Amino acid sequence: MENRRHHKRTFTGYGPNDMKKELSKWRPEVVELWEKCSVPEAIDKETFQKSFIRHVNTTLARSIYNVDNFSAYQATAHAVRDRLIQRWNETQQIHTERDQKRVYYLSLEFLLGRSLDNALLNLGLKDAFGEGVKELGFKMEDILGQEVDAALGNGGLGRLAACYMDSLATLCYPAWGYGVRYTYGIFQQKIVDGYQDEFPDYWLNFDNPWELPRVDIVVDVKFGGHVNKITEGDTVRHEWVGGETVQAVAYDVPIPGYGVKNCINIRLWSSKPRRKFDLGKFNAGEYDQAVQEQMKAEFLTAVLYPNDNHMVGKELRLKQQYFWVAASLYDMWVEVRRFKKSQRDWNEFPDQVAIQLNDTHPTLAIVELQRILVDEERLGWDEAWEIVTNTFAFTNHTVLPEAMEKWPVPTMSQLLPRHIQIIFDLNLFFLQKVEKFAPGDRDFLARLSIIEESTPQYVRMAHLAIVGSHRVNGVAKLHSKLIKETIFKDFVRFYGPDKFENKTNGITPRRWLHQANPKLSELISETLGHKDWLKDLSLLKKLEESVNDKEFRRRWIAVKHSNKVRLADYIRDVMDIDVNPNALFDVQVKRIHEYKRQFMNILGVIHHYNNIKSMSPEKMRNVVPRVVIFGGKAAPGYYIAKLVIKLINSVASVVNKDTNIQDLLKVIFIPDYNVSVAEIIVPASDISQHISTAGTEASGTSNMKFVLNGGLILGTVDGANIEIHEEIGDDNIFMFGHLAEQVEDLRYAHRYRDVTMDPHLNAVIKDIESGSFGEARIFAPLINTLTFGKDYYLISDDFGSYLDAQKLVEEAYKNEKDWAKKSILCTANMGKFSSDRAIKEYAESIWGTVPVEV
Ligand SMILES: *Cc1c(COP(=O)(O)O)cnc(C)c1O
């Protein structure tokens, strides 16, 4: 209990019944005033302009003569924020009043991007506000461009969490997200001499209008100390005492639904020192040291770890995880106390609360809830565990071995002495059941154990998450099948298959079509005669009927072209390179990772380049001009990934200035890929590459974004590519490469047999080694991954079919009419990949929650 006693949390109780009771005590004039002063639901231009000017004068303390684009952005954002807060309040009130089961989505990353445009569109204020700022002398476009991304995530996993929040709000589920308010988001990438350079992303440099600081919501989180075992009669209880305390302060980020009044919340925790500090040191004259110790607390949430699909075992990361999970559970516990007041049985807890674990990062929440129930609520162990397992569900995001989270037992014992005891006890009881299930099978036991019996021992977080959850899901059909057959095979044998499900990822069509591609959105709405497709994406299917309409196709092509012009303008602005918008735009943007095989792409580019160079002028006329666009960040410590970036830029600098190939090939590496950049790139692609080694990309979500925007895919039989293929049909996608079930044998062959390399690939490697793209020795470690490294990602096995597929792309692109048809059919058949569909599936089969509309 000790760490609870210090908490400064005051529960303000936003229950409407409390409020009505409270208000009835007041004089009627006061009540009337209160109601009059609440912000009106401004939809008209004039109300907005008044609000804008008021915020310039008061919030920004500026005069009318001193408003630049940035101030205009701030004033507009604050005018929107006023409306968001009102909706937020109403939503929380109604959700409290209705008291339906709630979902808490725990994610260490939320890759939200910008908020203003999204809020304007979701609230239906864009036109009125656009007119309003125009009359005041500003362009909405310029104002929107002022906002910095909220980049509190690495890539797909963080962006998924953001899309899911949009759907949870739009579908009116009573849901909250919990995350960490990093002072520094994902680093900013600059390209210097072809290499990636990292710069800190101090995104809070200016006031952030999209968060509401809750200085009154402060939770003490404890680390270290020791555990006292207290015997009372024939019961034993544990008391966690001593150690250091860090405070978690809440910042709320409102997430408005589209076309509804619901506005849900992401609560992000920021660490801060306790106000009280070591008086002993203070009195001894070591004031500065005492302050310094306190300062360390702030460091806890300073920085997002920049690794995607890769575990880095830093102690600070484990501290971040517990800090966030402990604060979030305590916060939910406020709800639980409400729950306790209502005298319901604890066993009903899982009927009130569902907690979804986005990957293993929040797995300690399982242990923390067990600790609260057993140590603080004094429930029996088994009764508590029943409640815990019925509350949690776990989403697995990868099968890559290097991404599997495990923490050394000694580190965890130091930081969380009571939790490690609980983990060992849980494991003991779990393994007792396993032993009964498979008597004497020591290997089976060792494979399932939460503890890896090495020196030192490790806690396997995925195992803990499975044991502590009632449902485990993968994120695409193939991935969910693979986890059942590989990494979690033994668990399937033990629990039976029903605990394991598939929930294919989705993306929000609001941001990824309506916001990112306004012209296409308009064309679709006009053609379908409604905007309902934005809330029911399966309605896009009807676009199929227009595929033979010549005028419709012409407009479809024109929209794509104008998006390509927009991207070409962006490339000119940031890189000072001109690209031809009539060329085929061939895009691969995503985190740079060996399994995603950007290396294979650039090797293919070299092949293509050499091919063009060898052509006669007549033959050259048959080549489709192509702009190959790359983008993505490499983890700062990922040497090979960073070399891939260097190779791409080295190839670009040779190709882009080679006048012999005319305008037939350009290679572009767009720096600092993030959500806002994606919103410009995605609508402009003709073809995008999703070419991971089969079985390695759990789902992918950018594949969905591109196809929804009428871009075709060149992809492997992996992740959600497979389901996209199922939906859009053979004619509208270019698939190639070996299958997941072949990967093991192929790797075995590379390891133990002499495999002859694909001759085209061999020629490309020789070319790099001859110094065609700068000093060959720079790239030796990269080339070694194919040779000495035994080509783990099977580039040599897929290279031939990759080049063949690229040829098919080129041929197909020459037929503008057929290409336009393919493009339309792509968009028309993407209904399944809305995050709305995914969230409904989670709600129905895992959470058991129902919508509560404001
Ligand atoms: C969607 C998205 C991703 C995920 O891309 P994948 O190709 O699915 O890995 C990564 N980063 C950003 C900025 C995104 O918007």
PDB file of N, CA and C in Angstrom, residues 203 208 281 337 384 405 490 501 579 588 648 725 767 780 836:
ATOM      1  N   TRP A 203       9.880  17.996 -30.112  1.00  0.00           N
ATOM      2  CA  TRP A 203       8.608  18.401 -30.731  1.00  0.00           C
ATOM      3  C   TRP A 203       7.790  19.348 -29.869  1.00  0.00           C
ATOM      4  N   ASN A 208       1.977  22.970 -27.337  1.00  0.00           N
ATOM      5  CA  ASN A 208       1.266  21.920 -28.057  1.00  0.00           C
ATOM      6  C   ASN A 208      -0.230  21.994 -27.756  1.00  0.00           C
ATOM      7  N   LYS A 281      20.390  15.260   2.530  1.00  0.00           N
ATOM      8  CA  LYS A 281      21.408  15.855   1.652  1.00  0.00           C
ATOM      9  C   LYS A 281      21.305  17.380   1.669  1.00  0.00           C
ATOM     10  N   ARG A 337     -12.332   1.750  -8.300  1.00  0.00           N
ATOM     11  CA  ARG A 337     -12.846   2.175  -6.999  1.00  0.00           C
ATOM     12  C   ARG A 337     -14.304   2.582  -7.107  1.00  0.00           C
ATOM     13  N   ALA A 384      -7.672 -13.914  -8.007  1.00  0.00           N
ATOM     14  CA  ALA A 384      -7.063 -12.745  -8.652  1.00  0.00           C
ATOM     15  C   ALA A 384      -6.637 -13.091 -10.083  1.00  0.00           C
ATOM     16  N   GLU A 405      10.971  -9.783 -26.932  1.00  0.00           N
ATOM     17  CA  GLU A 405      11.409  -9.118 -25.701  1.00  0.00           C
ATOM     18  C   GLU A 405      11.744 -10.129 -24.623  1.00  0.00           C
ATOM     19  N   ASP A 490       3.889 -24.641 -29.071  1.00  0.00           N
ATOM     20  CA  ASP A 490       3.706 -25.407 -27.839  1.00  0.00           C
ATOM     21  C   ASP A 490       2.521 -24.888 -27.019  1.00  0.00           C
ATOM     22  N   GLU A 501      -6.221 -16.140 -32.225  1.00  0.00           N
ATOM     23  CA  GLU A 501      -7.102 -15.604 -33.253  1.00  0.00           C
ATOM     24  C   GLU A 501      -6.325 -14.788 -34.268  1.00  0.00           C
ATOM     25  N   VAL A 579      11.785  15.952 -60.911  1.00  0.00           N
ATOM     26  CA  VAL A 579      11.368  14.657 -61.452  1.00  0.00           C
ATOM     27  C   VAL A 579      10.153  14.875 -62.347  1.00  0.00           C
ATOM     28  N   GLN A 588       9.102   2.841 -52.451  1.00  0.00           N
ATOM     29  CA  GLN A 588       9.244   1.981 -51.272  1.00  0.00           C
ATOM     30  C   GLN A 588       9.577   2.854 -50.079  1.00  0.00           C
ATOM     31  N   ILE A 648      21.770   3.489 -51.587  1.00  0.00           N
ATOM     32  CA  ILE A 648      20.696   4.118 -52.373  1.00  0.00           C
ATOM     33  C   ILE A 648      21.135   5.515 -52.823  1.00  0.00           C
ATOM     34  N   HIS A 725      -4.393  -9.248 -52.156  1.00  0.00           N
ATOM     35  CA  HIS A 725      -4.475 -10.025 -53.401  1.00  0.00           C
ATOM     36  C   HIS A 725      -5.831 -10.730 -53.496  1.00  0.00           C
ATOM     37  N   ASP A 767      29.441  -5.047 -60.319  1.00  0.00           N
ATOM     38  CA  ASP A 767      29.423  -3.625 -60.687  1.00  0.00           C
ATOM     39  C   ASP A 767      29.701  -2.743 -59.461  1.00  0.00           C
ATOM     40  N   ALA A 780      31.263  -3.242 -48.794  1.00  0.00           N
ATOM     41  CA  ALA A 780      31.643  -4.646 -48.591  1.00  0.00           C
ATOM     42  C   ALA A 780      30.803  -5.340 -47.509  1.00  0.00           C
ATOM     43  N   ASP A 836     -11.868   0.341 -39.138  1.00  0.00           N
ATOM     44  CA  ASP A 836     -13.210   0.161 -38.550  1.00  0.00           C
ATOM     45  C   ASP A 836     -13.574  -1.326 -38.490  1.00  0.00           C
TER      46      ASP A 836
END
